[in-house]
Each structure stands twice: as structure tokens, then as C-alpha cells.
mmCIF file of C-alpha atoms in Angstrom:
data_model
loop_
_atom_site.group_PDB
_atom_site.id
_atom_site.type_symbol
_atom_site.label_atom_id
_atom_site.label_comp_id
_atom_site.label_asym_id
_atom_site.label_seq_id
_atom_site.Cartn_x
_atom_site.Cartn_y
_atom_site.Cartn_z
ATOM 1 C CA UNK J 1 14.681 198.324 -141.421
ATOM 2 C CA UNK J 2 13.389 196.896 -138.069
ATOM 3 C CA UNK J 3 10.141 194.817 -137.973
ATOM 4 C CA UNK J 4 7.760 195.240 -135.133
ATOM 5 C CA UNK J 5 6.565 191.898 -135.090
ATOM 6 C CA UNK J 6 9.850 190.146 -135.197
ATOM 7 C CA UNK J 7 11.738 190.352 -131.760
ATOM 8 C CA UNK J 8 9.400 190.428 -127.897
ATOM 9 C CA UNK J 9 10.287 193.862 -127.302
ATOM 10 C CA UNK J 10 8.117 195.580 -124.122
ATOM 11 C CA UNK J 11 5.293 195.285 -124.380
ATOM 12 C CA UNK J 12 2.993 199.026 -125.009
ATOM 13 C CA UNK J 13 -0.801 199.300 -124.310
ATOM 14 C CA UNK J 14 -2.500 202.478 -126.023
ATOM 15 C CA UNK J 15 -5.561 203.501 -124.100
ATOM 16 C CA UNK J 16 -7.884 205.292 -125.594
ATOM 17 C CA UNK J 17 -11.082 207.754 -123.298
ATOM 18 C CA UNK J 18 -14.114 209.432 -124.921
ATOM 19 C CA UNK J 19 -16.477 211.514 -123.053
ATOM 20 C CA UNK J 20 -16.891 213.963 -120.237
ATOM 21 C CA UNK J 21 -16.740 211.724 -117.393
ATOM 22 C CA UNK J 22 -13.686 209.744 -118.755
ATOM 23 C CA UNK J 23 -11.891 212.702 -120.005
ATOM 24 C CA UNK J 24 -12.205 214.434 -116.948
ATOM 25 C CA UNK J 25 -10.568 211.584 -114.903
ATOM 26 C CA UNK J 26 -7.195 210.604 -117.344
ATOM 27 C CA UNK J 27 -4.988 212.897 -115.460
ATOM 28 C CA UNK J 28 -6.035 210.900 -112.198
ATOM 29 C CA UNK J 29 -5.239 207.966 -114.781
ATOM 30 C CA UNK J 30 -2.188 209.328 -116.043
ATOM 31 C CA UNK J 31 -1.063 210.038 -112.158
ATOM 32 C CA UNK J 32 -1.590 206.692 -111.161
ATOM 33 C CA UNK J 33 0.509 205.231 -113.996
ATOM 34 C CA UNK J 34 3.364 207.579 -113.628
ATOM 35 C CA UNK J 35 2.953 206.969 -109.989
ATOM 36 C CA UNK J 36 3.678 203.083 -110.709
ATOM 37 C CA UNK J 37 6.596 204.096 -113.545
ATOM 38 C CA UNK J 38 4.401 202.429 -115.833
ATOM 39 C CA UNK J 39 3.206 205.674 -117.948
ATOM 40 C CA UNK J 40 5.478 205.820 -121.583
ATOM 41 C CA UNK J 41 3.952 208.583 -122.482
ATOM 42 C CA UNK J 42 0.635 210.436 -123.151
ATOM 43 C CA UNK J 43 -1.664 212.774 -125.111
ATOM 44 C CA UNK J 44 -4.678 215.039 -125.467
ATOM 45 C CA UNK J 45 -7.065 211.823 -125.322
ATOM 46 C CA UNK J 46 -4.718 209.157 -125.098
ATOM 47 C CA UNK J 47 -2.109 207.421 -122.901
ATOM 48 C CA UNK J 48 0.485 204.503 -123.472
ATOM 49 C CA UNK J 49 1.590 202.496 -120.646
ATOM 50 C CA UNK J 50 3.954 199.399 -119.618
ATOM 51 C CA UNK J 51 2.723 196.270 -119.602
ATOM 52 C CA UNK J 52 3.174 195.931 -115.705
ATOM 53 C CA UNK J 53 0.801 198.710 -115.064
ATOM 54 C CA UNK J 54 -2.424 197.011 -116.802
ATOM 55 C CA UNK J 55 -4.023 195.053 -113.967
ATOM 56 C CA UNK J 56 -4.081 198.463 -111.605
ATOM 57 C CA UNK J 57 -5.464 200.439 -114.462
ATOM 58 C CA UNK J 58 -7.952 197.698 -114.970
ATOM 59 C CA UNK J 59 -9.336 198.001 -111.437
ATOM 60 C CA UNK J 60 -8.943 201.811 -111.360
ATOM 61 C CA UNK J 61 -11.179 202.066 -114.842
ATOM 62 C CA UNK J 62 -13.539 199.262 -113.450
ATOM 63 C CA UNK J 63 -14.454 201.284 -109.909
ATOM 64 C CA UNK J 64 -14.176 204.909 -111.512
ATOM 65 C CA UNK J 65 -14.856 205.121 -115.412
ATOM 66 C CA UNK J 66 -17.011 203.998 -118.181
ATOM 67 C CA UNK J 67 -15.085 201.467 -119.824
ATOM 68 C CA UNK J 68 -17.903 201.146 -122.402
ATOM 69 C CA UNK J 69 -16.362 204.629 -123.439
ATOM 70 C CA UNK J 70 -12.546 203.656 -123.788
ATOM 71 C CA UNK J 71 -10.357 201.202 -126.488
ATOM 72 C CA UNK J 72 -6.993 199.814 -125.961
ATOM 73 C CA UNK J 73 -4.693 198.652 -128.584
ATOM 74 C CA UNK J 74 -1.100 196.942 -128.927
ATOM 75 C CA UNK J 75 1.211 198.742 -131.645
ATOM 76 C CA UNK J 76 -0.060 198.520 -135.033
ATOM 77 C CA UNK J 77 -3.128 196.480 -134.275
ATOM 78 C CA UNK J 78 -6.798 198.203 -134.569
ATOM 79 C CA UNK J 79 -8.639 199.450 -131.465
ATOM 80 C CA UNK J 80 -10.241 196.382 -128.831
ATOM 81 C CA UNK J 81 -12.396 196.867 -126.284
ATOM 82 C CA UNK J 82 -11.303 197.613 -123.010
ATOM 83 C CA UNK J 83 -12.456 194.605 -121.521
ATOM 84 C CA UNK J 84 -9.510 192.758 -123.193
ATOM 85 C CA UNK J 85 -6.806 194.939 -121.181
ATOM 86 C CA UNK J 86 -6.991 191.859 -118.850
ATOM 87 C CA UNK J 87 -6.661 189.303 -120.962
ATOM 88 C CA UNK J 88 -3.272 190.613 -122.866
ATOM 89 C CA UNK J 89 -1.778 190.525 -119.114
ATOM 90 C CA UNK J 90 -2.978 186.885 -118.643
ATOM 91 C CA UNK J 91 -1.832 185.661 -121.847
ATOM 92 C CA UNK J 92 2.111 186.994 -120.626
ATOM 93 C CA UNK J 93 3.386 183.333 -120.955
ATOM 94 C CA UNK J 94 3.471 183.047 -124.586
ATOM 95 C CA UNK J 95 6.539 185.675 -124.055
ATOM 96 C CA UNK J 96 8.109 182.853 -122.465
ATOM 97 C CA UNK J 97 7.410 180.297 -124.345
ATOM 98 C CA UNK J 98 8.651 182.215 -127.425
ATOM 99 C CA UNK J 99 11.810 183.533 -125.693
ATOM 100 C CA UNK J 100 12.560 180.007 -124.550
ATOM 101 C CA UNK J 101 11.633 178.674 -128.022
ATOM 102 C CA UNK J 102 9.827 176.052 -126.721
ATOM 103 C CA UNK J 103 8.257 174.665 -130.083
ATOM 104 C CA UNK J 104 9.066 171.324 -132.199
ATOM 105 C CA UNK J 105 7.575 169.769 -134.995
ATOM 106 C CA UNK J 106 5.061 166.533 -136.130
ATOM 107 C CA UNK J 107 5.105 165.768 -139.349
ATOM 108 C CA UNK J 108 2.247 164.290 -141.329
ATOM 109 C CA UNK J 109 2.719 162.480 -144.609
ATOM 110 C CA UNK J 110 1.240 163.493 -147.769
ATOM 111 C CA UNK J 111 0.850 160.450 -150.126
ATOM 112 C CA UNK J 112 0.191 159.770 -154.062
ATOM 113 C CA UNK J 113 -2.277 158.058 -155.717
ATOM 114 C CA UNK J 114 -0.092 154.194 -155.021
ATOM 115 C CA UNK J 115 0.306 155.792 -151.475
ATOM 116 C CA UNK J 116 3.529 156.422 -151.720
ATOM 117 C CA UNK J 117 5.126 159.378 -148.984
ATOM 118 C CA UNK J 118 5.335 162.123 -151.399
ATOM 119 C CA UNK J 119 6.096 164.894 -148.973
ATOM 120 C CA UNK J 120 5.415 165.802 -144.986
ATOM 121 C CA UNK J 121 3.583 168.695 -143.806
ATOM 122 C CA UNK J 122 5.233 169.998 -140.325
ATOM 123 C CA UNK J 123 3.108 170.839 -137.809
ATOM 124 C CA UNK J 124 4.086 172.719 -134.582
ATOM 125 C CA UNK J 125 3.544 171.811 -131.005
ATOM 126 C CA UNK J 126 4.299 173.359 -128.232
ATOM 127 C CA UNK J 127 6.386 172.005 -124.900
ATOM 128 C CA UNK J 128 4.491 174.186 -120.996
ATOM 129 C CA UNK J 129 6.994 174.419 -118.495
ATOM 130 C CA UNK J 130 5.665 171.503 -116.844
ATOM 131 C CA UNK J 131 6.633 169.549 -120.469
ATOM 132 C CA UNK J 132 3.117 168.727 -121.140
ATOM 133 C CA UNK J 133 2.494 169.112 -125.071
ATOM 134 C CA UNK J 134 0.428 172.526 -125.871
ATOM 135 C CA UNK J 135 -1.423 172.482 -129.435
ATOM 136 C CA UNK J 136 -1.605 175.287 -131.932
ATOM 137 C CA UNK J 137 -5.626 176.368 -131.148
ATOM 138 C CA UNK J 138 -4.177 177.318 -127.571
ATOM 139 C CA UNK J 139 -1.118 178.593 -128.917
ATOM 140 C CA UNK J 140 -1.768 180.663 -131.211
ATOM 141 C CA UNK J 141 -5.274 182.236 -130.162
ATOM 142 C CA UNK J 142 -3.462 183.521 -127.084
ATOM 143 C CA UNK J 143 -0.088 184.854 -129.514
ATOM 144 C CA UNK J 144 -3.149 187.055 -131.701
ATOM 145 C CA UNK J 145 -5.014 188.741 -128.264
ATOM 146 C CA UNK J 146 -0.824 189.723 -126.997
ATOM 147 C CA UNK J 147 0.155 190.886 -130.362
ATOM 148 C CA UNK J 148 2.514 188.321 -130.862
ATOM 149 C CA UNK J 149 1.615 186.020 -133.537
ATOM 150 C CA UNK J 150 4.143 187.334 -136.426
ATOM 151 C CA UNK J 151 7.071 186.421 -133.987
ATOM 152 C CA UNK J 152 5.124 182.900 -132.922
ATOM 153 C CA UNK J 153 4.512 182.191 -136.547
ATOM 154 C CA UNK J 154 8.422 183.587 -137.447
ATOM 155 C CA UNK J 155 9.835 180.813 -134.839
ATOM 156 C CA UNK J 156 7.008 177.868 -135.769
ATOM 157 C CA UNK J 157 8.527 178.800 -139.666
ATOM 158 C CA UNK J 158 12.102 178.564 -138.873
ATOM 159 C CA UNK J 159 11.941 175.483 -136.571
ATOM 160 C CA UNK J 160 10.057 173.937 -139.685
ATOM 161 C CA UNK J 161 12.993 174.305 -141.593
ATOM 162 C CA UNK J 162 15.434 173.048 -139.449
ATOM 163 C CA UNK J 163 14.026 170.271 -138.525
ATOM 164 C CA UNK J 164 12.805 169.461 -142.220
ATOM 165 C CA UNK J 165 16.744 169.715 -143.101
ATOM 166 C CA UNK J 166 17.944 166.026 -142.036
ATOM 167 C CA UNK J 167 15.044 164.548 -144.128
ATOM 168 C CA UNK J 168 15.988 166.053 -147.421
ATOM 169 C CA UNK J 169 12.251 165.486 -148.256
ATOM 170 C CA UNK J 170 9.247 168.206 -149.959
ATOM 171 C CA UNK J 171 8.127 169.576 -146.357
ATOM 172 C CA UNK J 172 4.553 171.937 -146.279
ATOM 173 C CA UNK J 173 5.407 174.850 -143.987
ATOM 174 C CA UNK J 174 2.472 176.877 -142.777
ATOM 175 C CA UNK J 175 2.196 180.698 -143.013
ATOM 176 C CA UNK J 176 0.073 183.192 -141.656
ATOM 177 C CA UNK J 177 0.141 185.999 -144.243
ATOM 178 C CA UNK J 178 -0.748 188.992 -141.591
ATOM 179 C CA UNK J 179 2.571 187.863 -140.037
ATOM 180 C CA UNK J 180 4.580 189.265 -143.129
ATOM 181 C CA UNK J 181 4.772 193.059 -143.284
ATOM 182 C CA UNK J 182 7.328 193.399 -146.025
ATOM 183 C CA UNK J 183 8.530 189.497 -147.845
ATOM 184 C CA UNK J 184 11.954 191.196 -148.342
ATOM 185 C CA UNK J 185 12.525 191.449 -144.913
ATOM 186 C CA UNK J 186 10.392 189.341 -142.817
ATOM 187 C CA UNK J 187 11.553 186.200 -144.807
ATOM 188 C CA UNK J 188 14.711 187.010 -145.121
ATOM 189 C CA UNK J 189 16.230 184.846 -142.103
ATOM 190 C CA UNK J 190 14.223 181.693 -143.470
ATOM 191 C CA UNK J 191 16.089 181.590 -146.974
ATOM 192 C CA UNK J 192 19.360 182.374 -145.064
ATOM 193 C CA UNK J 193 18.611 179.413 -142.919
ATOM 194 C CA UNK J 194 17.640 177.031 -146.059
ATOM 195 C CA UNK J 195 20.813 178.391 -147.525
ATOM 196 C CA UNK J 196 22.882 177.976 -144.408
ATOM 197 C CA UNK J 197 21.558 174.236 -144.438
ATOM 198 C CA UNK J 198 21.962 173.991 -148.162
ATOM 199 C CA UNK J 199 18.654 172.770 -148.507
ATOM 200 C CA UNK J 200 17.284 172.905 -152.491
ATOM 201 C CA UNK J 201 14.342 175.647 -152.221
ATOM 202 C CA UNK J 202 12.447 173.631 -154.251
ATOM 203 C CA UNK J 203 11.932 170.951 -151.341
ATOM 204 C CA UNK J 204 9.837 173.682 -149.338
ATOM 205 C CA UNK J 205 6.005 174.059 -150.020
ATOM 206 C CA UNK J 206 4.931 177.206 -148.044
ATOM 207 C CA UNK J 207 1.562 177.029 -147.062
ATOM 208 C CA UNK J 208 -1.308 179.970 -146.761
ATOM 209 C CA UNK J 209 -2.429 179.268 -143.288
ATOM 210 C CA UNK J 210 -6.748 180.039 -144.896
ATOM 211 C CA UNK J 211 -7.797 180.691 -141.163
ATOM 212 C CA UNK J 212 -6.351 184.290 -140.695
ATOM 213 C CA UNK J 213 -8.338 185.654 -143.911
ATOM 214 C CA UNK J 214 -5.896 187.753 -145.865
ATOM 215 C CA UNK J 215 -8.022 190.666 -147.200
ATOM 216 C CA UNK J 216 -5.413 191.951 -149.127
ATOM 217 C CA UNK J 217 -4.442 190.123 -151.793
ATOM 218 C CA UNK J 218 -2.160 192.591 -153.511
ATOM 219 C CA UNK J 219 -0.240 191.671 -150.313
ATOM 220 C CA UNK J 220 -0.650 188.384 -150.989
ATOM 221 C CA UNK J 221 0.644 188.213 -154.091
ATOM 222 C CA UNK J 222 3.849 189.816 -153.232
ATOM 223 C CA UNK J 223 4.307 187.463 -150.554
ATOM 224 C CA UNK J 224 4.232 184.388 -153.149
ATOM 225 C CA UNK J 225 5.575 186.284 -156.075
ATOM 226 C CA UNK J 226 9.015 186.574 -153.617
ATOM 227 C CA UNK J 227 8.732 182.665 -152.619
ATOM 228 C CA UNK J 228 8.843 181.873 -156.206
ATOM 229 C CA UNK J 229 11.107 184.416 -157.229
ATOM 230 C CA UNK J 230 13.876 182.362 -154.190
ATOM 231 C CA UNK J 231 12.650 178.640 -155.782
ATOM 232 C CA UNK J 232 10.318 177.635 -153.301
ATOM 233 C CA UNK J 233 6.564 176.644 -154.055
ATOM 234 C CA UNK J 234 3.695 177.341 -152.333
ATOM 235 C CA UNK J 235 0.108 176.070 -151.605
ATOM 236 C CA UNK J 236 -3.496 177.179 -151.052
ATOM 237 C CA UNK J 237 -5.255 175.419 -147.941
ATOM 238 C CA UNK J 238 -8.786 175.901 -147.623
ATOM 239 C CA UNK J 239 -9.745 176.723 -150.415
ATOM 240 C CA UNK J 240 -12.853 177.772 -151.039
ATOM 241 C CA UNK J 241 -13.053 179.475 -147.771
ATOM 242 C CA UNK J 242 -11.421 182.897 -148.619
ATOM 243 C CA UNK J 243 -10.095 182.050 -152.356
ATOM 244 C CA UNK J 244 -13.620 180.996 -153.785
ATOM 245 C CA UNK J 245 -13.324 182.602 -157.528
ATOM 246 C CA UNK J 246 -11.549 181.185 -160.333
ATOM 247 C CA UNK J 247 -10.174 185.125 -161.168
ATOM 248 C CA UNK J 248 -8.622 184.988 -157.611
ATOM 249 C CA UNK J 249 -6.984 181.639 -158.140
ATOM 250 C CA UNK J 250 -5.308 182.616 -161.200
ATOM 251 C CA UNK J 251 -3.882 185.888 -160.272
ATOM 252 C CA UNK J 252 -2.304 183.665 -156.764
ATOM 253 C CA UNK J 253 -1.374 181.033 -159.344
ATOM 254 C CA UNK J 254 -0.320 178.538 -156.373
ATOM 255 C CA UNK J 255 1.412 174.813 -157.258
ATOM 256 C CA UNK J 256 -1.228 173.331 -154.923
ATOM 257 C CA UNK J 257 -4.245 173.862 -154.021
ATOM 258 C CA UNK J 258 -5.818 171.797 -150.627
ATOM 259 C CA UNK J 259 -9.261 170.596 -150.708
ATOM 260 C CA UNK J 260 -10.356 171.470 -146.782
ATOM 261 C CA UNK J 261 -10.946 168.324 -144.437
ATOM 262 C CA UNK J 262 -14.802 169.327 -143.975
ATOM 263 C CA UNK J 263 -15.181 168.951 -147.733
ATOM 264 C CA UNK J 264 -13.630 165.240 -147.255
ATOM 265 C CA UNK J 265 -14.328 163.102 -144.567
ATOM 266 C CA UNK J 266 -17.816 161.361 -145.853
ATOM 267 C CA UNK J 267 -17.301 162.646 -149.586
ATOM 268 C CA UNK J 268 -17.602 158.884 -150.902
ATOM 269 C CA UNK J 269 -21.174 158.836 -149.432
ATOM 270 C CA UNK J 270 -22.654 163.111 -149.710
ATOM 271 C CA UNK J 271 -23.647 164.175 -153.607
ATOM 272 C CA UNK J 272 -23.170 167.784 -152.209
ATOM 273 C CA UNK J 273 -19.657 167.151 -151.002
ATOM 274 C CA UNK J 274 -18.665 165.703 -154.269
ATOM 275 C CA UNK J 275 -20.425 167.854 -156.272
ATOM 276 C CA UNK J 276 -17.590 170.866 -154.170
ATOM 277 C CA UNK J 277 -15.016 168.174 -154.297
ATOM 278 C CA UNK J 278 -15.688 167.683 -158.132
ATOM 279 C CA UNK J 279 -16.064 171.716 -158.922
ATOM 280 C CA UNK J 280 -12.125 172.273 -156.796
ATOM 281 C CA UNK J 281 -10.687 169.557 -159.049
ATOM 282 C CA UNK J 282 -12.140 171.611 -161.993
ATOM 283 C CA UNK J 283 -10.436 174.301 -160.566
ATOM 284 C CA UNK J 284 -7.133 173.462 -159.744
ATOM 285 C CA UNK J 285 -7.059 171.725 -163.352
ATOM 286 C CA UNK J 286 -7.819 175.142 -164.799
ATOM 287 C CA UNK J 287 -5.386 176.766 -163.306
ATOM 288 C CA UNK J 288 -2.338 174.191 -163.351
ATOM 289 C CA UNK J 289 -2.300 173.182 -159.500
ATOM 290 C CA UNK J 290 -2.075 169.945 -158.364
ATOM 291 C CA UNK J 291 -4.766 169.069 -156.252
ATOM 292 C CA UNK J 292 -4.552 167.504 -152.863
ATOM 293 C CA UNK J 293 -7.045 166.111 -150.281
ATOM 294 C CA UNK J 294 -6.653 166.532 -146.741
ATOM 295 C CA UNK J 295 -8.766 165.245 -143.713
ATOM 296 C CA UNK J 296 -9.061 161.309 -145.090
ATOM 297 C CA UNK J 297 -9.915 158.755 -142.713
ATOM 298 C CA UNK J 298 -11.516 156.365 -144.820
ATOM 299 C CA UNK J 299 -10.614 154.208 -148.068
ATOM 300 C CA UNK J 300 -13.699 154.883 -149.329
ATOM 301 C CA UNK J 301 -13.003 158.399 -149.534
ATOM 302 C CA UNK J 302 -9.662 157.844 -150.620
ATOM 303 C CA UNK J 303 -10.963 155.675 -153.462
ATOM 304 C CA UNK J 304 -13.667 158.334 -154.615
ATOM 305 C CA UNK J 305 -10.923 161.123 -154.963
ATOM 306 C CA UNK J 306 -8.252 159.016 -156.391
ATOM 307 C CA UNK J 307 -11.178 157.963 -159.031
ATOM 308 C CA UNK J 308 -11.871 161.788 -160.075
ATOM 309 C CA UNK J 309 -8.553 162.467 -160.552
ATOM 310 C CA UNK J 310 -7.148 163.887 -157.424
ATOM 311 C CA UNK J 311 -2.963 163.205 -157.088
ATOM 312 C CA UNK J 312 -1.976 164.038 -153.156
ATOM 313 C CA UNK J 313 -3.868 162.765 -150.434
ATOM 314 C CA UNK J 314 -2.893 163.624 -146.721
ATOM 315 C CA UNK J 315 -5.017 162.201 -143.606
ATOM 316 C CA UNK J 316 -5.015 159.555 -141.006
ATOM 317 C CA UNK J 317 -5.625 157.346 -142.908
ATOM 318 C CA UNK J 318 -1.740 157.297 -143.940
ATOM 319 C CA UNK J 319 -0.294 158.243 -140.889
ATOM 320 C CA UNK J 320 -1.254 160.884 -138.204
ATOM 321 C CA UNK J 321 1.072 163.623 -137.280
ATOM 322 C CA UNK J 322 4.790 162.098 -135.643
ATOM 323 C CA UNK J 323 7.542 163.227 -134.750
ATOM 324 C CA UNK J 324 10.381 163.078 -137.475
ATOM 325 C CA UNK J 325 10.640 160.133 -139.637
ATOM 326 C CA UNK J 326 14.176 158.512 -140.486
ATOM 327 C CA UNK J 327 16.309 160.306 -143.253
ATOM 328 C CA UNK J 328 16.443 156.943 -145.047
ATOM 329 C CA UNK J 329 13.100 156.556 -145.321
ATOM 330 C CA UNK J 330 12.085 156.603 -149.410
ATOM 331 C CA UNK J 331 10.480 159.624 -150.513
ATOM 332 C CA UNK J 332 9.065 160.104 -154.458
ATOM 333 C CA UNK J 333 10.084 162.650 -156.317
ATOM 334 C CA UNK J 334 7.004 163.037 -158.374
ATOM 335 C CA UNK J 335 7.356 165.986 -160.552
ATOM 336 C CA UNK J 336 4.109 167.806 -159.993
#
């Protein structure tokens, strides 16, 4: 079985022309791309073309056709406007940056109640070629428009896991659901790795990345029923956002479940913040998570959460994202 997310094979635009007009000029289209070698192959209403051919096409379709008429799309993705042809060829260096694997990991600690380090959650940065750091909301924004974000996400997981390995500590590792088209396969090379590092799968929390909504949560489920199945846990973040129903929770049944940041920084002072604060406790309770509170900045806050009964706690307040701290420094091993 090959994956078409996992490896940065060449790179395939599908163009797409309705009406007349536009119809009438893709065999000028189709000319100019085979002219340039850059036409794969095309149909009755359709071409595919290389990568290297998309900035010509752009200024042929801009001077001759109605681009309000035609849709481009990378393999398996939906259709996108063709205004975006130009921005899959600008966003070319996250190839590079992939290929060259240029991606290490901060890790944050995630406390208990006596703020104690509990666990870390890893956290990927990026290194430019001119070694100036690169952050995720760059990173990853331009990996979606190129149709590379399940390979991105496939290196950010691994690197997690290697890096985690020294430490011998409970690490979070972030997901991005989308990224996984079948858990057999596409996670396959992670427990190999954790295996290869003989690292207990119970020391790795994967983590639903709440930002790319997952709309399918038959999907979803597979995706964590496999995690358990290997050992490892897993954790809700965001919720609230995309999981908001206590049905939903329980079918996921996830070991933790993260109260968001914007539902936490000012919660010891906002009776609408702790009335959601107060309603997620009742709902990780419910379903057996344990409950954790990201985003805190200020002992207050800390203080009001601890008070209701929340157990993990993450936030500056503790530490801010590092690089990796020593292998002899004490970890709990609270059973939760």
C-alpha cells in the first residue's frame, strides 16, 4: 500500500475550465504546456500539469481566459480557486525544508496540582536556511495550500519521538487527524520507531491537533481505537471547539481532555469563563478523563482550577516552551 501524503513526490496540478470561451482555448492551453514538457496528461475538460509549468499558465489564463470559470486542485484535495495556482508555486520551500528535515522540538512542561513536571508536550519549530527559527502558524499554513501537511505533520510526529526518547518521560505529541488516511499504515513507522528506541508506549500521549476540524469521526475513532490498541494514550485539545457534546466525548473516550487557553487566562476573575471551565470539568469527570488546563499565566488562575478539581496544568506560568530538559531531571509518575 503506498500513501500519497507520505513521501514529496512531483508535484501534479489538476486544472479544471467551464464554459465556451475557456473550453474553446484549452488546446492553446494544453499546447503551451506540452510545449514547456510540463503537460502529464489531459482530458475532455481537464488537464494535469508539472509543477514547473504553473507560473506560465498563470499568466497565459490571466491575459486570455476567465479564471472566474476554472478550479485547480493537488491530488486528493477538493477543487480551489484558480487564483491559488500562484500561491502553491510560492510556497515550493516547504519541499525543502521537509526534504532537508529541518524541524526540532521545544518542550513545555505539564505540571500537577504540587507543580510537580508530570509530563512535556513537544512542540515543533522550524530551522530557514538562513537558521533563523520558523514557527508552526507559518509552517504549517503554507504545508495545507502545497498539499503537504500529512508528510509535515508525519516528520513533526517522528522527530517528537526521537527526541522524547533520551528523557524517558510522558511526552504530548500533536496530530492532525486529516494527515492519517489509513492508522494501519500511516502510523506504522512511529510505533516501529518507539519500538526501535524501546520506548514503553504508554509514555506517549498523542494529541488531536482541534484546529484542523475532523468531520469524520468514524475516522476518528479508528485513529484512537489503533493508538490504544499499540499502548499509547491519547488526548482531546480544544475541547469544546469541535467535540462540544457529552455523546461525542464518550464514543472518543480520550485519557485527557485539554481545557483551551482562551477558556483560561482570566478564569479566576470572568463568571462566564468559569461557569465553561466548571461545565468541562463536569465533563471530563463523566467520562473518566483527566482534565488539564492549558494557557496559565497567572497563580490566580492556577489557584481557581486547582480549587475545582482540575489535576494537570500546562502554561507559562511553569515554564515556556525549551529546548530538551536533562534526562535526570525528576518526572512523577502519577497514575492518571
Amino acid at each position: 500500500m503506498s500513501c500519497q501524503g507520505c513521501g514529496l513526490n512531483e508535484l501534479l496540478i489538476e486544472i479544471k475550465v467551464e464554459g465556451p470561451h475557456n473550453r474553446n482555448l484549452l488546446r492553446d492551453v494544453s499546447n503551451l504546456m506540452q510545449i514547456r514538457k510540463a503537460l502529464h496528461h489531459e482530458n475532455e475538460d481537464t488537464l494535469t500539469i508539472r509543477e514547473f509549468g504553473a507560473r506560465e499558465l498563470a499568466d497565459f489564463c490571466n491575459d486570455h481566459l476567465d479564471q472566474e470559470k476554472m478550479r485547480i486542485r493537488l491530488p486528493g484535495e477538493d477543487w480551489r480557486s484558480m487564483s491559488e495556482l500562484l500561491v502553491i508555486a510560492e510556497t515550493k520551500w516547504i519541499d525543502k525544508l521537509i526534504a532537508e528535515r529541518r524541524v526540532f522540538m521545544y518542550f513545555q512542561p505539564i505540571v500537577d496540582s504540587e507543580e510537580r513536571t508530570y509530563a512535556y508536550e513537544a512542540l515543533a519549530r522550524f530551522t530557514d536556511e538562513d537558521g533563523s527559527v520558523l514557527y508552526p502558524n507559518i509552517v504549517f499554513p503554507a504545508a495545507k495550500k502545497r498539499g503537504r501537511l500529512y508528510v509535515l505533520d508525519r516528520l513533526c510526529r517522528m522527530k517528537a519521538v526521537e527526541e522524547a526518547a533520551p528523557l524517558r518521560a510522558k511526552m504530548f505529541i500533536n496530530f492532525i487527524p486529516t494527515s492519517i488516511y489509513s492508522p494501519e499504515f500511516c502510523l506504522k513507522s512511529t510505533i516501529e520507531l518507539a519500538t526501535k528506541l524501546n520506548i514503553d508506549p504508554s509514555l506517549f500521549v498523542f494529541e488531536v491537533v482541534e484546529t484542523e476540524k475532523t468531520e469524520d469521526l468514524a475516522h476518528l475513532k479508528r485513529i484512537l481505537a489503533f493508538y490504544k490498541e499499540k499502548g499509547f494514550k491519547y488526548a482531546l485539545d480544544d475541547v469544546g471547539e469541535g467535540f462540544s457534546t457529552i455523546e461525542m466525548l464518550s464514543e472518543l473516550k480520550p485519557h485527557y481532555m485539554k481545557l483551551d487557553r482562551s477558556h483560561v487566562h482570566g478564569v479566576s476573575r470572568n463568571s462566564a469563563m468559569q461557569r465553561t471551565a466548571e461545565l468541562f470539568l463536569e465533563s471530563a469527570i463523566r467520562i473518566g478523563a483527566v482534565p488539564l488546563a492549558e494557557g496559565i499565566e497567572s497563580r490566580e488562575d492556577f489557584e481557581w482550577l486547582k480549587q475545582r478539581g482540575y489535576r494537570l496544568f500546562q502554561g507559562y506560568l511553569f515554564g515556556k516552551p525549551s529546548l530538551p530538559p536533562s534526562p535526570q531531571q525528576e518526572v512523577q509518575t502519577c497514575k492518571f
